[in-house]
PDB file of C-alpha atoms and ligand atoms in Angstrom:
ATOM      1  CA  MET M   1     -64.812  63.413 -35.321  1.00 88.00           C
ATOM      2  CA  LYS M   2     -61.654  62.242 -33.101  1.00 96.00           C
ATOM      3  CA  PRO M   3     -62.743  59.161 -30.878  1.00 97.00           C
ATOM      4  CA  ALA M   4     -62.741  60.412 -27.224  1.00 98.00           C
ATOM      5  CA  CYS M   5     -60.438  58.656 -24.485  1.00 98.00           C
ATOM      6  CA  ILE M   6     -61.996  57.470 -21.010  1.00 98.00           C
ATOM      7  CA  PHE M   7     -59.461  56.352 -18.680  1.00 98.00           C
ATOM      8  CA  ASP M   8     -59.549  54.307 -15.645  1.00 97.00           C
ATOM      9  CA  MET M   9     -57.605  55.646 -12.832  1.00 95.00           C
ATOM     10  CA  ASP M  10     -56.002  53.019 -10.649  1.00 93.00           C
ATOM     11  CA  GLY M  11     -53.162  51.178 -12.597  1.00 92.00           C
ATOM     12  CA  VAL M  12     -53.698  53.268 -15.699  1.00 96.00           C
ATOM     13  CA  LEU M  13     -53.002  56.896 -14.567  1.00 96.00           C
ATOM     14  CA  VAL M  14     -51.777  56.266 -11.062  1.00 94.00           C
ATOM     15  CA  ASP M  15     -49.868  53.448  -9.549  1.00 89.00           C
ATOM     16  CA  THR M  16     -52.406  52.852  -6.533  1.00 86.00           C
ATOM     17  CA  ALA M  17     -53.259  49.419  -7.354  1.00 84.00           C
ATOM     18  CA  ASP M  18     -50.312  48.195  -5.023  1.00 86.00           C
ATOM     19  CA  TYR M  19     -51.352  50.524  -2.349  1.00 88.00           C
ATOM     20  CA  HIS M  20     -54.980  49.282  -2.384  1.00 92.00           C
ATOM     21  CA  PHE M  21     -53.757  45.713  -2.319  1.00 95.00           C
ATOM     22  CA  GLU M  22     -51.053  46.200   0.581  1.00 94.00           C
ATOM     23  CA  THR M  23     -53.890  47.728   2.466  1.00 96.00           C
ATOM     24  CA  TRP M  24     -56.284  45.030   2.000  1.00 97.00           C
ATOM     25  CA  ARG M  25     -53.175  42.523   3.184  1.00 97.00           C
ATOM     26  CA  ARG M  26     -52.912  44.851   6.396  1.00 98.00           C
ATOM     27  CA  LEU M  27     -56.509  44.459   7.015  1.00 98.00           C
ATOM     28  CA  ALA M  28     -56.629  40.642   6.591  1.00 98.00           C
ATOM     29  CA  GLU M  29     -53.497  40.347   8.971  1.00 98.00           C
ATOM     30  CA  LYS M  30     -55.667  42.326  11.589  1.00 97.00           C
ATOM     31  CA  LEU M  31     -58.407  39.788  10.918  1.00 97.00           C
ATOM     32  CA  GLY M  32     -55.860  36.857  11.449  1.00 97.00           C
ATOM     33  CA  PHE M  33     -55.010  35.457   8.096  1.00 97.00           C
ATOM     34  CA  VAL M  34     -52.661  36.197   4.961  1.00 97.00           C
ATOM     35  CA  LEU M  35     -53.890  37.601   1.801  1.00 97.00           C
ATOM     36  CA  GLY M  36     -52.320  35.481  -1.015  1.00 95.00           C
ATOM     37  CA  ASP M  37     -50.706  37.146  -4.034  1.00 94.00           C
ATOM     38  CA  ASN M  38     -53.217  35.328  -6.101  1.00 93.00           C
ATOM     39  CA  MET M  39     -55.852  37.799  -5.135  1.00 95.00           C
ATOM     40  CA  ARG M  40     -54.193  40.777  -6.630  1.00 92.00           C
ATOM     41  CA  GLU M  41     -56.054  40.540 -10.059  1.00 89.00           C
ATOM     42  CA  GLN M  42     -59.369  39.803  -8.342  1.00 91.00           C
ATOM     43  CA  LEU M  43     -59.257  42.787  -6.238  1.00 93.00           C
ATOM     44  CA  LYS M  44     -58.579  45.019  -9.119  1.00 88.00           C
ATOM     45  CA  GLY M  45     -61.213  47.534 -10.526  1.00 83.00           C
ATOM     46  CA  ILE M  46     -64.108  46.764  -8.310  1.00 88.00           C
ATOM     47  CA  SER M  47     -65.776  48.675  -5.536  1.00 90.00           C
ATOM     48  CA  ARG M  48     -64.650  48.871  -1.837  1.00 95.00           C
ATOM     49  CA  MET M  49     -67.467  46.763  -0.691  1.00 95.00           C
ATOM     50  CA  ALA M  50     -67.309  44.201  -3.206  1.00 94.00           C
ATOM     51  CA  SER M  51     -63.487  44.051  -2.538  1.00 96.00           C
ATOM     52  CA  LEU M  52     -64.209  43.553   1.189  1.00 98.00           C
ATOM     53  CA  ALA M  53     -66.677  40.650   0.369  1.00 97.00           C
ATOM     54  CA  ILE M  54     -63.981  38.950  -1.409  1.00 97.00           C
ATOM     55  CA  VAL M  55     -61.230  39.306   1.145  1.00 98.00           C
ATOM     56  CA  LEU M  56     -63.723  38.301   4.013  1.00 98.00           C
ATOM     57  CA  GLU M  57     -64.909  35.137   1.934  1.00 98.00           C
ATOM     58  CA  TYR M  58     -61.298  34.339   1.073  1.00 97.00           C
ATOM     59  CA  GLY M  59     -60.485  34.489   5.087  1.00 97.00           C
ATOM     60  CA  GLY M  60     -63.739  32.417   5.808  1.00 97.00           C
ATOM     61  CA  ILE M  61     -64.929  35.397   7.993  1.00 97.00           C
ATOM     62  CA  LYS M  62     -68.442  36.342   8.540  1.00 96.00           C
ATOM     63  CA  VAL M  63     -69.562  39.717  10.123  1.00 96.00           C
ATOM     64  CA  SER M  64     -72.402  41.798  10.491  1.00 97.00           C
ATOM     65  CA  GLU M  65     -73.095  44.766   7.810  1.00 97.00           C
ATOM     66  CA  ASN M  66     -72.380  47.274  10.436  1.00 97.00           C
ATOM     67  CA  GLU M  67     -68.980  45.634  10.935  1.00 98.00           C
ATOM     68  CA  GLN M  68     -68.359  45.590   7.286  1.00 98.00           C
ATOM     69  CA  LYS M  69     -68.967  49.173   7.046  1.00 98.00           C
ATOM     70  CA  LYS M  70     -66.237  49.704   9.795  1.00 98.00           C
ATOM     71  CA  LEU M  71     -63.749  47.559   8.436  1.00 98.00           C
ATOM     72  CA  ALA M  72     -64.304  49.114   4.683  1.00 98.00           C
ATOM     73  CA  ASP M  73     -63.868  52.571   6.552  1.00 98.00           C
ATOM     74  CA  LEU M  74     -60.526  51.401   8.255  1.00 98.00           C
ATOM     75  CA  LYS M  75     -59.209  50.128   4.895  1.00 97.00           C
ATOM     76  CA  ASN M  76     -59.965  53.570   3.360  1.00 96.00           C
ATOM     77  CA  LYS M  77     -58.382  55.345   6.418  1.00 95.00           C
ATOM     78  CA  TRP M  78     -54.950  53.263   5.918  1.00 95.00           C
ATOM     79  CA  TYR M  79     -55.204  53.646   2.206  1.00 91.00           C
ATOM     80  CA  ILE M  80     -55.573  57.418   2.274  1.00 88.00           C
ATOM     81  CA  GLU M  81     -52.636  57.558   4.831  1.00 86.00           C
ATOM     82  CA  SER M  82     -50.390  55.451   2.570  1.00 84.00           C
ATOM     83  CA  LEU M  83     -51.295  57.684  -0.204  1.00 78.00           C
ATOM     84  CA  ASP M  84     -50.068  60.860   1.707  1.00 73.00           C
ATOM     85  CA  GLU M  85     -46.629  59.521   1.570  1.00 69.00           C
ATOM     86  CA  VAL M  86     -46.164  59.046  -2.168  1.00 65.00           C
ATOM     87  CA  SER M  87     -48.262  62.096  -3.801  1.00 72.00           C
ATOM     88  CA  HIS M  88     -46.840  62.804  -7.243  1.00 78.00           C
ATOM     89  CA  LYS M  89     -44.705  59.486  -7.351  1.00 78.00           C
ATOM     90  CA  VAL M  90     -47.763  57.786  -7.983  1.00 87.00           C
ATOM     91  CA  VAL M  91     -48.371  59.082 -11.395  1.00 93.00           C
ATOM     92  CA  LEU M  92     -47.499  56.297 -14.078  1.00 95.00           C
ATOM     93  CA  PRO M  93     -44.699  56.888 -16.672  1.00 95.00           C
ATOM     94  CA  GLY M  94     -46.079  58.509 -19.848  1.00 96.00           C
ATOM     95  CA  VAL M  95     -49.275  59.776 -18.371  1.00 97.00           C
ATOM     96  CA  ILE M  96     -48.571  63.536 -18.346  1.00 96.00           C
ATOM     97  CA  ASN M  97     -47.166  63.465 -21.868  1.00 97.00           C
ATOM     98  CA  PHE M  98     -49.950  61.224 -23.291  1.00 98.00           C
ATOM     99  CA  LEU M  99     -52.794  63.440 -21.679  1.00 97.00           C
ATOM    100  CA  HIS M 100     -51.045  66.636 -22.866  1.00 97.00           C
ATOM    101  CA  SER M 101     -50.766  65.263 -26.442  1.00 97.00           C
ATOM    102  CA  LEU M 102     -54.291  64.447 -26.599  1.00 98.00           C
ATOM    103  CA  ARG M 103     -55.138  67.925 -25.406  1.00 97.00           C
ATOM    104  CA  GLU M 104     -53.017  69.452 -28.087  1.00 97.00           C
ATOM    105  CA  MET M 105     -54.738  67.100 -30.861  1.00 97.00           C
ATOM    106  CA  GLY M 106     -58.233  68.242 -29.375  1.00 97.00           C
ATOM    107  CA  VAL M 107     -59.053  64.707 -28.133  1.00 98.00           C
ATOM    108  CA  GLU M 108     -61.681  64.862 -25.315  1.00 98.00           C
ATOM    109  CA  CYS M 109     -60.674  62.867 -22.283  1.00 98.00           C
ATOM    110  CA  ALA M 110     -62.727  61.599 -19.255  1.00 98.00           C
ATOM    111  CA  VAL M 111     -62.081  59.408 -16.162  1.00 98.00           C
ATOM    112  CA  GLY M 112     -64.417  56.143 -15.133  1.00 97.00           C
ATOM    113  CA  SER M 113     -63.156  54.909 -12.074  1.00 95.00           C
ATOM    114  CA  ALA M 114     -64.630  52.416  -9.442  1.00 92.00           C
ATOM    115  CA  SER M 115     -62.572  54.308  -6.934  1.00 93.00           C
ATOM    116  CA  ARG M 116     -64.463  56.551  -4.795  1.00 92.00           C
ATOM    117  CA  ASN M 117     -61.347  58.494  -4.160  1.00 91.00           C
ATOM    118  CA  ALA M 118     -60.758  59.337  -7.788  1.00 93.00           C
ATOM    119  CA  ALA M 119     -61.957  62.848  -7.992  1.00 90.00           C
ATOM    120  CA  ILE M 120     -60.119  63.563  -4.928  1.00 85.00           C
ATOM    121  CA  THR M 121     -56.812  61.916  -6.040  1.00 88.00           C
ATOM    122  CA  LEU M 122     -56.753  63.409  -9.472  1.00 91.00           C
ATOM    123  CA  LYS M 123     -57.411  66.971  -7.817  1.00 88.00           C
ATOM    124  CA  SER M 124     -54.575  66.328  -5.436  1.00 84.00           C
ATOM    125  CA  LEU M 125     -52.160  65.614  -8.337  1.00 87.00           C
ATOM    126  CA  GLU M 126     -53.410  68.436 -10.164  1.00 88.00           C
ATOM    127  CA  LEU M 127     -54.520  66.491 -13.082  1.00 93.00           C
ATOM    128  CA  ASP M 128     -58.252  66.970 -12.753  1.00 95.00           C
ATOM    129  CA  ASP M 129     -58.281  69.791 -15.328  1.00 96.00           C
ATOM    130  CA  LEU M 130     -57.378  67.698 -18.270  1.00 97.00           C
ATOM    131  CA  PHE M 131     -60.730  65.691 -18.264  1.00 98.00           C
ATOM    132  CA  VAL M 132     -64.060  66.934 -19.120  1.00 97.00           C
ATOM    133  CA  SER M 133     -65.608  64.768 -16.626  1.00 98.00           C
ATOM    134  CA  ILE M 134     -64.303  62.474 -13.712  1.00 98.00           C
ATOM    135  CA  VAL M 135     -66.916  59.623 -13.071  1.00 97.00           C
ATOM    136  CA  ASP M 136     -66.277  57.709 -10.089  1.00 93.00           C
ATOM    137  CA  GLY M 137     -67.570  55.056  -7.482  1.00 92.00           C
ATOM    138  CA  ASN M 138     -69.790  57.882  -5.903  1.00 92.00           C
ATOM    139  CA  ASP M 139     -71.588  58.419  -9.057  1.00 91.00           C
ATOM    140  CA  VAL M 140     -72.648  54.917 -10.030  1.00 94.00           C
ATOM    141  CA  ILE M 141     -75.034  52.214  -8.725  1.00 94.00           C
ATOM    142  CA  HIS M 142     -73.389  49.284 -10.471  1.00 94.00           C
ATOM    143  CA  THR M 143     -69.726  48.176 -10.385  1.00 90.00           C
ATOM    144  CA  LYS M 144     -67.593  46.890 -13.025  1.00 93.00           C
ATOM    145  CA  PRO M 145     -67.818  44.571 -14.972  1.00 95.00           C
ATOM    146  CA  ASN M 146     -71.168  46.584 -15.227  1.00 97.00           C
ATOM    147  CA  PRO M 147     -70.329  49.323 -17.917  1.00 98.00           C
ATOM    148  CA  GLU M 148     -72.287  52.013 -16.109  1.00 98.00           C
ATOM    149  CA  VAL M 149     -69.162  53.857 -15.033  1.00 98.00           C
ATOM    150  CA  PHE M 150     -67.953  54.164 -18.826  1.00 98.00           C
ATOM    151  CA  LYS M 151     -71.498  54.749 -20.046  1.00 98.00           C
ATOM    152  CA  ASN M 152     -71.786  57.879 -17.681  1.00 98.00           C
ATOM    153  CA  ALA M 153     -68.395  59.288 -18.822  1.00 98.00           C
ATOM    154  CA  ALA M 154     -69.452  58.824 -22.594  1.00 98.00           C
ATOM    155  CA  ARG M 155     -72.728  60.632 -21.755  1.00 98.00           C
ATOM    156  CA  ASP M 156     -70.926  63.422 -20.016  1.00 98.00           C
ATOM    157  CA  LEU M 157     -68.614  63.702 -23.074  1.00 98.00           C
ATOM    158  CA  GLN M 158     -71.642  63.749 -25.569  1.00 98.00           C
ATOM    159  CA  TYR M 159     -69.919  60.567 -27.572  1.00 98.00           C
ATOM    160  CA  LYS M 160     -71.360  57.344 -28.543  1.00 97.00           C
ATOM    161  CA  GLU M 161     -69.762  54.378 -26.809  1.00 97.00           C
ATOM    162  CA  SER M 162     -68.182  53.101 -30.239  1.00 96.00           C
ATOM    163  CA  ASP M 163     -66.654  56.485 -30.545  1.00 97.00           C
ATOM    164  CA  CYS M 164     -64.894  56.140 -27.433  1.00 98.00           C
ATOM    165  CA  ILE M 165     -61.623  54.272 -26.404  1.00 98.00           C
ATOM    166  CA  VAL M 166     -61.468  53.063 -22.797  1.00 98.00           C
ATOM    167  CA  PHE M 167     -58.102  52.505 -21.443  1.00 98.00           C
ATOM    168  CA  GLU M 168     -58.266  49.837 -18.450  1.00 97.00           C
ATOM    169  CA  ASP M 169     -56.182  47.432 -16.527  1.00 95.00           C
ATOM    170  CA  SER M 170     -58.436  45.148 -14.774  1.00 93.00           C
ATOM    171  CA  GLN M 171     -60.118  42.140 -16.264  1.00 95.00           C
ATOM    172  CA  LYS M 172     -63.341  43.362 -15.013  1.00 94.00           C
ATOM    173  CA  GLY M 173     -62.871  46.817 -16.413  1.00 96.00           C
ATOM    174  CA  VAL M 174     -62.210  45.249 -20.031  1.00 97.00           C
ATOM    175  CA  LYS M 175     -65.200  43.150 -19.690  1.00 97.00           C
ATOM    176  CA  ALA M 176     -67.370  46.363 -18.805  1.00 97.00           C
ATOM    177  CA  ALA M 177     -66.011  48.364 -21.571  1.00 98.00           C
ATOM    178  CA  LYS M 178     -66.493  45.606 -24.270  1.00 98.00           C
ATOM    179  CA  GLU M 179     -70.025  44.996 -22.752  1.00 97.00           C
ATOM    180  CA  GLY M 180     -70.739  48.498 -23.076  1.00 98.00           C
ATOM    181  CA  GLY M 181     -69.878  48.713 -26.596  1.00 97.00           C
ATOM    182  CA  PHE M 182     -66.682  50.718 -26.353  1.00 98.00           C
ATOM    183  CA  ASN M 183     -63.168  50.157 -27.927  1.00 97.00           C
ATOM    184  CA  CYS M 184     -60.827  49.073 -25.105  1.00 98.00           C
ATOM    185  CA  VAL M 185     -57.145  49.374 -24.845  1.00 98.00           C
ATOM    186  CA  GLY M 186     -55.832  46.940 -22.287  1.00 98.00           C
ATOM    187  CA  ILE M 187     -53.145  48.288 -20.036  1.00 97.00           C
ATOM    188  CA  GLY M 188     -50.780  45.477 -18.835  1.00 95.00           C
ATOM    189  CA  ASP M 189     -50.425  41.935 -19.600  1.00 94.00           C
ATOM    190  CA  LYS M 190     -51.563  40.554 -22.996  1.00 94.00           C
ATOM    191  CA  ASN M 191     -52.511  36.976 -21.486  1.00 94.00           C
ATOM    192  CA  SER M 192     -54.693  38.455 -18.776  1.00 92.00           C
ATOM    193  CA  LEU M 193     -56.551  41.122 -20.761  1.00 96.00           C
ATOM    194  CA  LYS M 194     -57.249  38.998 -23.980  1.00 95.00           C
ATOM    195  CA  ALA M 195     -60.748  40.620 -24.076  1.00 96.00           C
ATOM    196  CA  ALA M 196     -59.320  43.966 -24.799  1.00 97.00           C
ATOM    197  CA  ASP M 197     -58.962  44.960 -28.533  1.00 96.00           C
ATOM    198  CA  ILE M 198     -55.351  45.684 -28.013  1.00 95.00           C
ATOM    199  CA  VAL M 199     -53.005  45.519 -25.039  1.00 97.00           C
ATOM    200  CA  ILE M 200     -49.922  47.942 -24.442  1.00 97.00           C
ATOM    201  CA  SER M 201     -47.751  47.774 -21.455  1.00 96.00           C
ATOM    202  CA  GLY M 202     -48.522  51.513 -20.067  1.00 97.00           C
ATOM    203  CA  LEU M 203     -49.380  54.876 -21.383  1.00 97.00           C
ATOM    204  CA  GLU M 204     -45.688  55.453 -22.030  1.00 96.00           C
ATOM    205  CA  ALA M 205     -46.208  53.158 -25.067  1.00 92.00           C
ATOM    206  CA  ALA M 206     -49.564  54.600 -26.169  1.00 96.00           C
ATOM    207  CA  ASN M 207     -49.801  56.405 -29.590  1.00 96.00           C
ATOM    208  CA  TYR M 208     -53.296  57.808 -30.332  1.00 97.00           C
ATOM    209  CA  SER M 209     -53.138  57.677 -34.027  1.00 96.00           C
ATOM    210  CA  HIS M 210     -51.826  53.972 -34.047  1.00 95.00           C
ATOM    211  CA  ILE M 211     -54.593  53.133 -31.420  1.00 96.00           C
ATOM    212  CA  VAL M 212     -57.287  54.711 -33.659  1.00 96.00           C
ATOM    213  CA  SER M 213     -56.191  53.161 -36.773  1.00 94.00           C
ATOM    214  CA  LYS M 214     -56.435  49.655 -34.923  1.00 88.00           C
ATOM    215  CA  MET M 215     -59.745  50.455 -33.894  1.00 83.00           C
ATOM    216  CA  LYS M 216     -61.150  51.596 -37.323  1.00 60.00           C
ATOM    217  CA  GLY M 217     -59.159  48.883 -38.925  1.00 52.00           C
TER     218      GLY M 217
HETATM  219  P1  B16 Q 301     -61.958  53.018  -3.261  1.00 69.90           P
HETATM  220  P2  B16 Q 301     -60.120  51.807 -10.782  1.00 69.90           P
HETATM  221  C1  B16 Q 301     -60.490  50.733  -8.197  1.00 69.90           C
HETATM  222  O1  B16 Q 301     -60.186  51.963  -9.102  1.00 69.90           O
HETATM  223  C2  B16 Q 301     -59.389  50.093  -8.044  1.00 69.90           C
HETATM  224  O2  B16 Q 301     -58.660  49.321  -8.966  1.00 69.90           O
HETATM  225  C3  B16 Q 301     -59.839  49.001  -6.880  1.00 69.90           C
HETATM  226  O3  B16 Q 301     -58.670  48.014  -6.489  1.00 69.90           O
HETATM  227  C4  B16 Q 301     -60.446  49.585  -5.852  1.00 69.90           C
HETATM  228  O4  B16 Q 301     -61.003  48.663  -4.979  1.00 69.90           O
HETATM  229  C5  B16 Q 301     -61.657  50.522  -6.174  1.00 69.90           C
HETATM  230  O5  B16 Q 301     -61.064  51.300  -7.179  1.00 69.90           O
HETATM  231  C6  B16 Q 301     -62.371  51.069  -5.114  1.00 69.90           C
HETATM  232  O6  B16 Q 301     -61.496  52.274  -4.540  1.00 69.90           O
HETATM  233  O7  B16 Q 301     -61.636  52.201  -1.841  1.00 69.90           O
HETATM  234  O8  B16 Q 301     -60.671  53.933  -3.280  1.00 69.90           O
HETATM  235  O9  B16 Q 301     -63.247  53.489  -3.537  1.00 69.90           O
HETATM  236  O10 B16 Q 301     -59.119  50.816 -11.058  1.00 69.90           O
HETATM  237  O11 B16 Q 301     -61.562  51.553 -11.188  1.00 69.90           O
HETATM  238  O12 B16 Q 301     -59.815  53.225 -11.014  1.00 69.90           O
HETATM  239 MG1   MG Q 302     -57.726  49.894 -12.511  1.00 69.90          MG
END
């Protein structure tokens, strides 16, 4: 049986990580503080409300639950508006080729993303048909580093965790994959994704047979 592939979305399939971060910056500015570059990594891969909590704590701001909901909704409105301008340009290099090569080889694929916008985003980019299942932030209770999102994707694929390869760009996502018993390919910087089994720069550099040989070796 060929190991299945489960992809994180933001930062792996599409380059929306910067759009998320720039929108959090815009919100911080509205609240009267500057969100430092050092927060970029920390805001990757976690849910909208968990991200908001980090941003508010960074700015030393306390607001009611009702106000938090309003701020999160405003951030999402700005984020979706910013995505409108970019559309297909957000698909990362090598993604389409890699996904099509997996399909030709008969490798089953799914998405496991913290984003509540994942299904909408992949549908609007016409990439949704390439996945058996898209599990996103709407389908889970626990956010990464909890492995729930990947476990749900494995369940939908009907594969054991150890027969799946998770592709993930965030530290919290890599932790989720490893704690859930998955093989994990880190996407990005070797130093910040040390917990992954192997790290590659992006899907442009991905070779399925090579990755599988590393996993089984
Ligand atoms: P939304 P991923 C994550 O997606 C992003 O990395 C993270 O920065 C964002 O806060 C989160 O989705 C929630 O996104 O506001 O769209 O629900 O990397 O898990 O695909
Ligand atoms: Mg990500």
